[in-house]
Short mmCIF file of C-alpha atoms in Angstrom, two decimals:
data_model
loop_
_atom_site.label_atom_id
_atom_site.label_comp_id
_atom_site.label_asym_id
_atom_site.label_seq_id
_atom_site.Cartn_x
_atom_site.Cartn_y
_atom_site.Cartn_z
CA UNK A 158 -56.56 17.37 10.09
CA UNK A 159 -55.67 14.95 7.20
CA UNK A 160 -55.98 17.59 4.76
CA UNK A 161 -53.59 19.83 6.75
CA UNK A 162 -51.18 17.59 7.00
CA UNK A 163 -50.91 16.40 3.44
CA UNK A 164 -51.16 20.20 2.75
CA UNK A 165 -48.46 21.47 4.70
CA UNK A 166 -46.06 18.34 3.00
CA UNK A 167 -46.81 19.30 -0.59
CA UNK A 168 -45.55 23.03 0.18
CA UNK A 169 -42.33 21.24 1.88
CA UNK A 170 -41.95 19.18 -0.97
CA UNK A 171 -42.36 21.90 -3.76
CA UNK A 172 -40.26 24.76 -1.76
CA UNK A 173 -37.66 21.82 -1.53
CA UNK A 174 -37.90 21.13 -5.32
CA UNK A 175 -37.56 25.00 -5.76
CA UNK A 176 -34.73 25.43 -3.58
CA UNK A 177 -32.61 22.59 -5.31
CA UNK A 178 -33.75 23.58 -8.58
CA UNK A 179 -29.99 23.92 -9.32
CA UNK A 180 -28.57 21.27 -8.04
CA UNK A 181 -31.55 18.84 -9.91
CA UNK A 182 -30.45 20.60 -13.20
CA UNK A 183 -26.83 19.53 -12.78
CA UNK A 184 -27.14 16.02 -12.10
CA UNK A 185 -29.93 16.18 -14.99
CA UNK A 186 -27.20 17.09 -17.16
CA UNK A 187 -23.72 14.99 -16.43
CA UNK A 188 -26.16 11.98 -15.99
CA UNK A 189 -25.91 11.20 -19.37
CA UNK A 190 -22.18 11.26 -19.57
CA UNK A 191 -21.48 10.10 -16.11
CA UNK A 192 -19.57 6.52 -16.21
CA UNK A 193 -21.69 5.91 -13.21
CA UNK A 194 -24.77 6.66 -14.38
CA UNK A 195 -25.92 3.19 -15.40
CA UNK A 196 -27.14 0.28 -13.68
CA UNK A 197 -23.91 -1.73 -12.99
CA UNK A 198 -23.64 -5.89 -13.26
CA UNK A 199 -25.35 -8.25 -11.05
CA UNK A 200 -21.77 -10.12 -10.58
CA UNK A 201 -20.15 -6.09 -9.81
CA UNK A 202 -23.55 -5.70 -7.69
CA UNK A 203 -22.80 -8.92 -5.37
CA UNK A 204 -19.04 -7.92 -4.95
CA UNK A 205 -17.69 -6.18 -1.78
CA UNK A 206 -20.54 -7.50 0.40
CA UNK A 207 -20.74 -7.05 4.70
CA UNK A 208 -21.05 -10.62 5.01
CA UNK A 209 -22.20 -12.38 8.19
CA UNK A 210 -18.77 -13.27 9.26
CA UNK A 211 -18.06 -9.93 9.07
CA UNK A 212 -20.57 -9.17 12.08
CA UNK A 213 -18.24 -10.48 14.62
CA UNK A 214 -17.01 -6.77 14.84
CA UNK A 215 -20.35 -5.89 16.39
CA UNK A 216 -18.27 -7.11 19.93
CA UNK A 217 -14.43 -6.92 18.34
CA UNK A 218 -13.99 -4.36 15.51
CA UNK A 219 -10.23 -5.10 15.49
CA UNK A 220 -10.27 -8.74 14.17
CA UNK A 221 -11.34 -6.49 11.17
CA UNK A 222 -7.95 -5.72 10.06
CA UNK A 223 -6.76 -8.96 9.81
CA UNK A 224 -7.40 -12.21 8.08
CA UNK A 225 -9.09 -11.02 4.92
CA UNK A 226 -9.47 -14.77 3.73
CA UNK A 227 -11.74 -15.32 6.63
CA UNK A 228 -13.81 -12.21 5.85
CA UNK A 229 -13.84 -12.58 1.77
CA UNK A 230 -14.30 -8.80 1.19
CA UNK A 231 -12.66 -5.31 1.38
CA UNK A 232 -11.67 -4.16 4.43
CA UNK A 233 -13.46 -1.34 4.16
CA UNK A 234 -17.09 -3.38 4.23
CA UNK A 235 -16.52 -5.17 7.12
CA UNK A 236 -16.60 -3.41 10.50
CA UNK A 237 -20.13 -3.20 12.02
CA UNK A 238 -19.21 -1.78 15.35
CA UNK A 239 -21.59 1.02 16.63
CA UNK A 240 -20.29 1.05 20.47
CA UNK A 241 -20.62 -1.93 23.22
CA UNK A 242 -23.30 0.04 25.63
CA UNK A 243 -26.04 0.59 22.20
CA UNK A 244 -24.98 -3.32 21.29
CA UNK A 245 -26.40 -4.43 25.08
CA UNK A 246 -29.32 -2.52 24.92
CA UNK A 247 -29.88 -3.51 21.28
CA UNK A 248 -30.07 -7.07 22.29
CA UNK A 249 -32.43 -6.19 25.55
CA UNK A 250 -34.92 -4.29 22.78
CA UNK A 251 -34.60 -7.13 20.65
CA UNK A 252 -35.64 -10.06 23.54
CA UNK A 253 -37.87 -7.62 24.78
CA UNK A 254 -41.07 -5.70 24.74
CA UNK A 255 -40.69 -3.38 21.99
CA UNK A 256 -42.51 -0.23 20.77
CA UNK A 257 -43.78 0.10 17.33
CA UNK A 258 -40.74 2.21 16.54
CA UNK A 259 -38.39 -0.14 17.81
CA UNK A 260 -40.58 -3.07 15.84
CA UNK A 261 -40.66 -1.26 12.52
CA UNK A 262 -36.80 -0.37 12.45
CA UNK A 263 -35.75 -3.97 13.89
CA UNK A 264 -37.21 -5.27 10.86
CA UNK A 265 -35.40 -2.44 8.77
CA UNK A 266 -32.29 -3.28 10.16
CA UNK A 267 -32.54 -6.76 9.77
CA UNK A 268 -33.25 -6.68 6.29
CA UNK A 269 -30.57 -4.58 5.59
CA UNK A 270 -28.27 -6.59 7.08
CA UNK A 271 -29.66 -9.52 4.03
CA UNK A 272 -29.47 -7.25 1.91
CA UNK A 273 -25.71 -6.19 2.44
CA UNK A 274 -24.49 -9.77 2.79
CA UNK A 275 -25.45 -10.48 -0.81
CA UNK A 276 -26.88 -13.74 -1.78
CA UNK A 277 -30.11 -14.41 -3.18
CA UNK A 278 -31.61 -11.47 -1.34
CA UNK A 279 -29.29 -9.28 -2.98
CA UNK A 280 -29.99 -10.79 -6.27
CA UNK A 281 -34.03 -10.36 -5.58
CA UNK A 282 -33.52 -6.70 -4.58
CA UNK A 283 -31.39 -6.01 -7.56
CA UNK A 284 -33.54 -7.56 -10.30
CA UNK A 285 -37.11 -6.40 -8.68
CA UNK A 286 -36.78 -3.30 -6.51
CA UNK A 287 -35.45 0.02 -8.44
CA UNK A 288 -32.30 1.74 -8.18
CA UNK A 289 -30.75 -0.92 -6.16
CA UNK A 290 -28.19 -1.67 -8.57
CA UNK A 291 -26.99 1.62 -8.63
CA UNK A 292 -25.10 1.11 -5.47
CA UNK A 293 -21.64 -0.19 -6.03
CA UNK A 294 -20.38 -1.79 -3.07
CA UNK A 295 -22.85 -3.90 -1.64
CA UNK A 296 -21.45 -3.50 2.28
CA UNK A 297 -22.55 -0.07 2.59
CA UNK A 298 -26.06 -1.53 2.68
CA UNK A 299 -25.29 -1.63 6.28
CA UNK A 300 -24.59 1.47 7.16
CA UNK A 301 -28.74 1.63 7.12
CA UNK A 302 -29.10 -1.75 9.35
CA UNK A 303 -26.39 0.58 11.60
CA UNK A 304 -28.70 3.33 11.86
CA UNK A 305 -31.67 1.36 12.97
CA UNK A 306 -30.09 -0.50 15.00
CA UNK A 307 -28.55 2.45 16.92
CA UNK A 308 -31.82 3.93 16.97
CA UNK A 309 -33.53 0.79 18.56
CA UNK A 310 -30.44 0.77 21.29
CA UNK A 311 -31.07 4.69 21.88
CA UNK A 312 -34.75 3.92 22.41
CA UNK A 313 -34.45 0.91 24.61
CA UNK A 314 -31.52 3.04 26.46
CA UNK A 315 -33.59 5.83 27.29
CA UNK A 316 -35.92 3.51 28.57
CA UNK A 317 -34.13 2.51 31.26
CA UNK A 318 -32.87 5.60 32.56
CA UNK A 319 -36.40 7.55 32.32
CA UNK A 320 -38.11 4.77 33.57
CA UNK A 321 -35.52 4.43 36.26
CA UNK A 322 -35.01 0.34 35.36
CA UNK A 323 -32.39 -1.30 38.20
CA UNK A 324 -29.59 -3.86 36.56
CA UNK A 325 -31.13 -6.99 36.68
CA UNK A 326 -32.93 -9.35 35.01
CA UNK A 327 -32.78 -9.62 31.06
CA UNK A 328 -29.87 -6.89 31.33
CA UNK A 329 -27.76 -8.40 34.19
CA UNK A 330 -28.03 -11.87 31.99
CA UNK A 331 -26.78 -10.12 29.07
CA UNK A 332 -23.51 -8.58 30.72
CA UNK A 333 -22.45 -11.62 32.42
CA UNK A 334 -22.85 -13.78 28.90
CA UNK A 335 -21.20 -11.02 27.22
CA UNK A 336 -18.78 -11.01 29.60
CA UNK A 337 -18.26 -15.03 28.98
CA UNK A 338 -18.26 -14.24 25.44
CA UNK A 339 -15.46 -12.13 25.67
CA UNK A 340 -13.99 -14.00 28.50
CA UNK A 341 -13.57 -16.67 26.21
CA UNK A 342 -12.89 -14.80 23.06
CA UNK A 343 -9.40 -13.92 25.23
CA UNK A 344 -8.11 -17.38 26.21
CA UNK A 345 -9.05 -18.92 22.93
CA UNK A 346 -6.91 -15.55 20.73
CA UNK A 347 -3.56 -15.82 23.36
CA UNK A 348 -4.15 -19.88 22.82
CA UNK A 349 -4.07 -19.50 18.87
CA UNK A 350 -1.74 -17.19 19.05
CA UNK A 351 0.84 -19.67 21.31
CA UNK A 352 -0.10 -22.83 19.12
CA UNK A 353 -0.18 -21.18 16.02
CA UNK A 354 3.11 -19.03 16.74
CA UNK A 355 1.29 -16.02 14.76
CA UNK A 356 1.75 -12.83 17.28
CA UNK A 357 3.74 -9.81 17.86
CA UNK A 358 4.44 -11.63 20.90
CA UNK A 359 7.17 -13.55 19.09
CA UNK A 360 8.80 -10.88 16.99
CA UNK A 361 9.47 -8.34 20.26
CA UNK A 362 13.14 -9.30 20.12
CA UNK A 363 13.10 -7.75 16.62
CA UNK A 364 11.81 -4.28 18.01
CA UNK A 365 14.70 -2.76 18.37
CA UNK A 366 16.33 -3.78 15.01
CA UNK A 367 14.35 -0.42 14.19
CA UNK A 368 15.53 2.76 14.84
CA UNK A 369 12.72 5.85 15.53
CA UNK A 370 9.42 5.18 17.22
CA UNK A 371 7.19 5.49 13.85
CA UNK A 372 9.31 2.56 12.67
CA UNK A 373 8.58 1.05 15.65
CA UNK A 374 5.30 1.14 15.55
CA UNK A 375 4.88 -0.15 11.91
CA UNK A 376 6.54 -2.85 12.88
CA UNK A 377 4.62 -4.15 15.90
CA UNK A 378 1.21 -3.40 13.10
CA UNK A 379 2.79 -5.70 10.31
CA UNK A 380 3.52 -8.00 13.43
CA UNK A 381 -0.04 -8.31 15.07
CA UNK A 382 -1.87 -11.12 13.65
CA UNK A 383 -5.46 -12.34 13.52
CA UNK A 384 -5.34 -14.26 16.93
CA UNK A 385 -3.83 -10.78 18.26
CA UNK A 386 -6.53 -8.90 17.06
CA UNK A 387 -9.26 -11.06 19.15
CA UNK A 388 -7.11 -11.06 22.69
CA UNK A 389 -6.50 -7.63 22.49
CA UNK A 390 -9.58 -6.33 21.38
CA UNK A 391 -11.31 -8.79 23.97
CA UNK A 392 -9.29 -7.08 26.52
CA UNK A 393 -10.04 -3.67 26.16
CA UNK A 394 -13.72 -4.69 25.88
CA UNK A 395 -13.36 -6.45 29.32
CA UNK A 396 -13.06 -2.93 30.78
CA UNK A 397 -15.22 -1.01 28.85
CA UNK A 398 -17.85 -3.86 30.09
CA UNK A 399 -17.30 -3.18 33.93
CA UNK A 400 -17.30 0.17 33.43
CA UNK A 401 -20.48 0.09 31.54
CA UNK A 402 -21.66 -1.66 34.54
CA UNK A 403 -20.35 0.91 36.74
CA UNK A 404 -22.30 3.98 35.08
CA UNK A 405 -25.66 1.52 35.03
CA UNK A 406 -26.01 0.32 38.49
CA UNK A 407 -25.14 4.15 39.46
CA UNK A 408 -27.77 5.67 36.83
CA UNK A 409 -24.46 7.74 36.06
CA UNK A 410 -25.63 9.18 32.81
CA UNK A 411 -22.34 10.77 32.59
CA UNK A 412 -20.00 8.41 33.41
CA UNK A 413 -21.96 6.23 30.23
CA UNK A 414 -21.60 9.18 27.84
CA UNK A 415 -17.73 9.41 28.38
CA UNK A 416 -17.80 5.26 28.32
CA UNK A 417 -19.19 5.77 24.65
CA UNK A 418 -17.40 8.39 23.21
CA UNK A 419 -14.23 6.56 24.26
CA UNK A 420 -15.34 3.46 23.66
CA UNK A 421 -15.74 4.70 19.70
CA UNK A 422 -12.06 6.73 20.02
CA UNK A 423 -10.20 3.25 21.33
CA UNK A 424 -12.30 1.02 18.24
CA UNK A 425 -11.40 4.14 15.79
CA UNK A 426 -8.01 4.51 16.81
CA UNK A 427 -7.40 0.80 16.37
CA UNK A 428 -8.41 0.28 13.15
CA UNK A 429 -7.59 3.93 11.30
CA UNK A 430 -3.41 2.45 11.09
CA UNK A 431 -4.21 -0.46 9.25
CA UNK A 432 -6.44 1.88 6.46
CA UNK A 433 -5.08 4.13 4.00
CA UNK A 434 -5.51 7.22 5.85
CA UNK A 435 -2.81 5.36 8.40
CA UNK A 436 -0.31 3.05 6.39
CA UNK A 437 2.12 6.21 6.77
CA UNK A 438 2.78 9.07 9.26
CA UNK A 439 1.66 12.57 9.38
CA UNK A 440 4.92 13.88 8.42
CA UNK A 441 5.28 11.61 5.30
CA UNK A 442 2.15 12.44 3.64
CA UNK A 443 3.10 16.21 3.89
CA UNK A 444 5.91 15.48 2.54
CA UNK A 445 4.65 14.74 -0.67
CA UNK A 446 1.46 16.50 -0.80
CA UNK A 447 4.42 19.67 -0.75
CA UNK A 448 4.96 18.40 -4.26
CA UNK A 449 1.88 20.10 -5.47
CA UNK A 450 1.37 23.21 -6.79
CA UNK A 451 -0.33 25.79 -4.82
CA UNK A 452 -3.28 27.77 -6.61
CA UNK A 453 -4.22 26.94 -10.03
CA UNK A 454 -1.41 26.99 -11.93
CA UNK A 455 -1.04 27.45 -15.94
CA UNK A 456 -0.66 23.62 -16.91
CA UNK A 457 2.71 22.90 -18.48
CA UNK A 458 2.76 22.48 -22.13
CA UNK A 459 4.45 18.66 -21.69
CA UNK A 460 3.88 15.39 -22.73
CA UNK A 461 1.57 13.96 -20.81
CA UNK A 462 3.11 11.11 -19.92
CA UNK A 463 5.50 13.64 -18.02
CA UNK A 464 2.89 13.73 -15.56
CA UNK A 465 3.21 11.37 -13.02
CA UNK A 466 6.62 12.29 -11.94
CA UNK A 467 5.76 10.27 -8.07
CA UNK A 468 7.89 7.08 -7.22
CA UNK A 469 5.57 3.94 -6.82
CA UNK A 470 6.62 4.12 -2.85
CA UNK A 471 5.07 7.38 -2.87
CA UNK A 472 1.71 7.24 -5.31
CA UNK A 473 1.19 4.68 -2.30
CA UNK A 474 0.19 6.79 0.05
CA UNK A 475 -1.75 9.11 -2.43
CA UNK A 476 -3.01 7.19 -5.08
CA UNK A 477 -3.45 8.56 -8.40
CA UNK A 478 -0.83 11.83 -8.56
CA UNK A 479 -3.14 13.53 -10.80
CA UNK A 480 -5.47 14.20 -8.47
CA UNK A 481 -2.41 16.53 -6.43
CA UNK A 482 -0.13 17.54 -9.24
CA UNK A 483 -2.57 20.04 -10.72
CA UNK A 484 -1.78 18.68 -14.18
CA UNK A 485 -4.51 18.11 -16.79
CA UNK A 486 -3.82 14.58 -17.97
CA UNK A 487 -2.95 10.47 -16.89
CA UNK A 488 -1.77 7.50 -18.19
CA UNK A 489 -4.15 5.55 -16.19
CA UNK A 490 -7.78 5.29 -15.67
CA UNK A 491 -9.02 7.14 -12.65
CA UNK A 492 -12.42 6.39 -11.43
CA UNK A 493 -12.52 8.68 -8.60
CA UNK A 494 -13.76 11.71 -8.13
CA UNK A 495 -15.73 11.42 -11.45
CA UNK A 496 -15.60 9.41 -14.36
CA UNK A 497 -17.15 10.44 -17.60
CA UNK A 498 -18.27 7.89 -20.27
CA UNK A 499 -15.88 8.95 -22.89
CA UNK A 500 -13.29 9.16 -20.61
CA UNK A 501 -13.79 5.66 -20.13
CA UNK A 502 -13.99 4.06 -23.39
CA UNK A 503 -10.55 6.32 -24.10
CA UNK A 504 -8.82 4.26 -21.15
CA UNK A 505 -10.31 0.92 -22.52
CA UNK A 506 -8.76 1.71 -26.42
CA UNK A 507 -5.29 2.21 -24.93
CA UNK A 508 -3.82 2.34 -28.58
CA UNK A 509 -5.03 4.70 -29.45
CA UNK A 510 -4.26 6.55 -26.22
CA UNK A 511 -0.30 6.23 -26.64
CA UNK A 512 -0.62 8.59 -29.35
CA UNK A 513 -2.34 11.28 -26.90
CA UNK A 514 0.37 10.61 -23.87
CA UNK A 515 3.34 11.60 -26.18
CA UNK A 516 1.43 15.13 -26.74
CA UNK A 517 0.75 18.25 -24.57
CA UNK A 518 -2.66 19.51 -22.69
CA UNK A 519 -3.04 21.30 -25.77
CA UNK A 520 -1.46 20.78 -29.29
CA UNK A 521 -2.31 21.58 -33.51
CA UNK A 522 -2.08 18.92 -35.22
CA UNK A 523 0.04 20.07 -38.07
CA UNK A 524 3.55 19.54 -36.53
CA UNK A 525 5.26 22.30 -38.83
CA UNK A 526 8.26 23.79 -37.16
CA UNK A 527 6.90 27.54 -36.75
CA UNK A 528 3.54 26.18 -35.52
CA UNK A 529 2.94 27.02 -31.92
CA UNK A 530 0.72 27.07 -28.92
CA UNK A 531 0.59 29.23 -25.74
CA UNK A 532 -1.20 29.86 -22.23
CA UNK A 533 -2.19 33.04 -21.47
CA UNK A 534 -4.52 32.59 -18.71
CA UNK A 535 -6.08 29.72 -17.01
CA UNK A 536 -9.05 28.93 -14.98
CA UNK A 537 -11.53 25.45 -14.71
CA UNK A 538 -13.72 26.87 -16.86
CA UNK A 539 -11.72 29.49 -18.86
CA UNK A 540 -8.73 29.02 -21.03
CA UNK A 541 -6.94 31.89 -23.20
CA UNK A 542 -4.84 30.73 -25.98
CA UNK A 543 -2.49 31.99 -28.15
CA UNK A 544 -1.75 30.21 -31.66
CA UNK A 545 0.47 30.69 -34.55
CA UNK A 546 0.07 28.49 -37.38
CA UNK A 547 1.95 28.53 -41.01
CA UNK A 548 -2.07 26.59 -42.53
CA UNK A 549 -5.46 26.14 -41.69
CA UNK A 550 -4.92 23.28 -39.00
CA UNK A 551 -7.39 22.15 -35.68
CA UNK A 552 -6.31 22.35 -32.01
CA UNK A 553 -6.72 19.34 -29.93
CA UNK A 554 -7.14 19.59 -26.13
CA UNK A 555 -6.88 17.11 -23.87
CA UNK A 556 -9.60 17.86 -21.73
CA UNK A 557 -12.98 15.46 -21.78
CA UNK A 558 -15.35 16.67 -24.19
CA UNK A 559 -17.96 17.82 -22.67
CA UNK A 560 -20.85 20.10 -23.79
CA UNK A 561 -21.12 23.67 -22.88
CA UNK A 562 -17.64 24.32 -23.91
CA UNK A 563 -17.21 27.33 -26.63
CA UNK A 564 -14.22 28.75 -28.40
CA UNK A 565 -14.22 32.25 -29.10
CA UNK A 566 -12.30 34.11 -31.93
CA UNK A 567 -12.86 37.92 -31.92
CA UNK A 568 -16.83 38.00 -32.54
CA UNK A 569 -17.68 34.60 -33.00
CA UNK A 570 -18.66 31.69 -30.48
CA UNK A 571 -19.14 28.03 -31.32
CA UNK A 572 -19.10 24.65 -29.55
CA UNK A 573 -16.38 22.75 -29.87
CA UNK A 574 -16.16 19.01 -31.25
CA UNK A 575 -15.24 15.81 -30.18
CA UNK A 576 -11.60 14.68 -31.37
CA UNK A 577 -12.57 11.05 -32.06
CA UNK A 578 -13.37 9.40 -28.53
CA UNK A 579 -12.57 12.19 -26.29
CA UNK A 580 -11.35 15.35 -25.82
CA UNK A 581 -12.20 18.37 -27.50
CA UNK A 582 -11.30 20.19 -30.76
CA UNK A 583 -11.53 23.24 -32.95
CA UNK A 584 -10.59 24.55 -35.97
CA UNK A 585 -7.53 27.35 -36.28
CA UNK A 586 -6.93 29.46 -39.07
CA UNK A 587 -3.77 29.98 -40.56
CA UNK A 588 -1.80 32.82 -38.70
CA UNK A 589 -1.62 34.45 -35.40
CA UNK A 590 -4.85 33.56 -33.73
CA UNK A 591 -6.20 34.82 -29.80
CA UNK A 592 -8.91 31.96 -28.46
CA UNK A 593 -10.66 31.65 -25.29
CA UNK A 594 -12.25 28.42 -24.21
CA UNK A 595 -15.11 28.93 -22.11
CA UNK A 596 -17.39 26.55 -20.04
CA UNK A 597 -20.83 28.09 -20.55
CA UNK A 598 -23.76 25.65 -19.34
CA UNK A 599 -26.17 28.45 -19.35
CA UNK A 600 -29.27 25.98 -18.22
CA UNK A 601 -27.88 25.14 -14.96
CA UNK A 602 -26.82 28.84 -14.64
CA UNK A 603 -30.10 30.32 -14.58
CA UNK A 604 -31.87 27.18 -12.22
CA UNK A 605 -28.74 27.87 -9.70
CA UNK A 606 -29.68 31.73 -9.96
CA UNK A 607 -33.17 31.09 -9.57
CA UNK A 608 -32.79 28.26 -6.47
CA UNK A 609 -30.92 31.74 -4.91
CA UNK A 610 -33.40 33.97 -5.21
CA UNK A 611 -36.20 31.67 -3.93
CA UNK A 612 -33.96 31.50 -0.66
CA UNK A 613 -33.44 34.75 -0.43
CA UNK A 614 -37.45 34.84 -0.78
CA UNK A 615 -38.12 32.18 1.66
CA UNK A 616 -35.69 34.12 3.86
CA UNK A 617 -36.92 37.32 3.81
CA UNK A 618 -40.42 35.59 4.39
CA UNK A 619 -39.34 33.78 7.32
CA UNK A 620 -37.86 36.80 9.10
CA UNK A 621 -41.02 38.88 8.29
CA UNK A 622 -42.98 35.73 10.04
CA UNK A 623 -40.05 35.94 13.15
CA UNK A 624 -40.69 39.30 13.41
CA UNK A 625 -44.55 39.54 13.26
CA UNK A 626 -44.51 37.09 16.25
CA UNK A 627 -42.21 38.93 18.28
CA UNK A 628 -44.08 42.05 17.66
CA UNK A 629 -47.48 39.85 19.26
CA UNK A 630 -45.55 38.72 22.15
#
């Protein structure tokens, strides 16, 4: 049986390698010339940790938004909230009898959790255990400690309703101290808030200083402090609690499921206007996103520091422009999507970059007068150009260099070369010149057309096997 099994995972794991044959080949090749390729710092490593303060969200994901001096990291690593039912039955699994499952994934979790707060476990992990240090922000460490934890909490929950447990005992103790946990979370936030006159509660005079309801509303955010954050959230956990009860002592399996998914709607909701996705309306973000060009347009044969043409108010609620504007070129460094090594080290020599920003996408480098440069057609990974130049000169284009990128002139097809630390260039005869640009990484061409035809194989086999069977029955 042994022998089957390990049998039946090698053919998984080679029809797996097969089917991403492609996929392999392409990270095989921008490895190399990814930025984020390499093995970052163990200082960069520690940074951005989920650290045990931060855990308080597991009851009151709202105090999240607030207070980042008490938290010490990015708001973005510190909620930990997975739903108040799965936290109760997390903590029955964990003071109780536990299968191996539940054991084995406890322990998971757990060390997750160490291993997301940073520290000297961090700093074990990252000098001993592989790839570790690959992961940039240390927090999201703990979206695996989530995952086993929710899985525990699933476990233990099913427990009680297939076993048909009654609400008593370990459970009952564990509402009513949550309960006095929250209980007291409430009178201590409206206390701080009174003392420490930090609330909304003392700015609703100012409400209507503001005119429509969206400016409203931002105000009453800025408004809400810390101590806020903790009544509130305490409150609306209050209810979700006796419902929670509710749905338990009636083995309402129904009742819990809508008690979860809004329980998770309320906590989202909460939090989502005090991220980027919700520091402005709807309306606004349209509003400039109409700014960009539909399709894929020709780029525009200006300066590139013409480019980001967005007011600061505005690149706000965006970020970087030149992600929208459809424009190849930036003044700044921009990390995100992807960030080639070249690209990089261009940023970092900025003086030699202010003689790139005052040029087009594309220019020769002989400024005559009658020299000249034009568009035909544009794609990502095709570019026809037109030239006219009075001497022998070289086009520069102010793409990242990259390899697999050819110019063409009537019959003949090289690679082009690297103008000093980035961007690509090629030579261009005197005269009136046609040359295409073409993106040509044969390699990972051929392993994408050959990770389609083994699915179409493994296709065709599996409805020949679906078929045969039906044919039996």
């Amino acid at each position: 049986r042994i022998r089957k099994i390990g049998y039946s995972h090698i053919i998984f794991i080679v029809a797996l390698l097969l089917l991403s044959a492609g996929m392999l080949t392409a990270y095989a090749d921008i490895l190399p010339h990814f930025a984020r390729g390499e093995k970052i710092s163990l200082e960069a490593s520690l940074a951005d940790s989920t650290n045990i303060r931060s855990w308080i969200s597991i009851l009151l994901p709202f105090t999240t938004v607030k207070n980042g001096a008490y938290f010490i990291t990015d708001l973005s690593m510190r909620d930990c909230y997975f739903s108040l039912v799965l936290f109760l039955f997390l903590v029955v699994a964990f003071i109780g009898r536990k299968n191996s499952w539940q054991r084995f994934l406890l322990i998971l979790g757990l060390l997750f959790v160490l291993l997301s707060s940073g520290g000297f476990i961090k700093t074990f992990a990252y000098k001993f255990i592989p790839m570790i240090g690959y992961v940039r922000l240390n927090g999201e460490f703990r979206i695996f400690a989530l995952l086993a934890f929710i899985i525990v909490a699933a476990i233990e929950l099913d427990k009680f309703f297939v076993q048909n447990k009654k609400f008593y005992g370990s459970l009952k103790w564990l509402y009513y101290s949550v309960e006095i946990i929250l209980l007291t979370a409430i009178i201590w936030g409206i206390y701080k808030s009174y003392v420490e006159k930090e609330s909304l509660l003392f700015d609703t005079d100012n409400i209507s200083l503001y005119g429509g309801i969206p400016d409203k509303l931002k105000f009453i955010l800025d408004s809400i402090s810390f101590y806020d954050t903790i009544w509130i959230q305490g409150i609306i956990q209050m209810f979700m609690l006796w419902f929670i009860k509710l749905s338990l002592k009636e083995k309402n399996i129904r009742l819990l499921a809508i008690i979860v998914a809004s329980d998770l709607v309320f906590a989202s909701l909460l939090i989502i206007p005090f991220t980027g996705a919700g520091k402005a309306s709807l309306s606004q973000v349209q509003h400039v996103l109409d700014k960009s060009p539909k399709g894929i347009p020709i780029p525009a044969l200006l300066p590139i520091n013409r480019n980001d043409t967005l007011p600061e108010s505005e690149k706000d609620l965006l970020g970087n422009w030149s992600m929208y504007n459809k424009q190849i070129g930036t003044l700044a460094e921009v990390p995100y999507p992807i960030q080639l090594k070249d690209s990089k080290l261009f940023f970092e020599n900025s003086v030699k970059g202010l003689n790139y920003f005052n040029e087009p996408f594309l220019f020769l480098k002989d400024k005559k007068e009658n020299n000249s440069a034009r568009i035909n057609s544009f794609t990502p990974n095709n570019i026809n150009i037109t030239l006219v130049a009075d001497s022998n000169t070289q086009l520069v284009v102010q793409q990242n260099f990259y390899p697999h990128w050819y110019y063409k002139k009537e019959e003949s097809k090289n690679p082009v070369q690297k103008d000093e630390i980035n961007f690509m260039l090629f030579p261009v005869d005197k005269g009136t010149s046609n040359i295409i640009l073409s993106f040509e990484p044969s390699l990972v061409r051929k392993a994408m057309l050959f990770s389609f035809i083994t699915l179409l194989i493994y296709l065709t086999l599996l409805a020949g096997i679906i078929l045969k069977n039906k044919r039996k029955v």
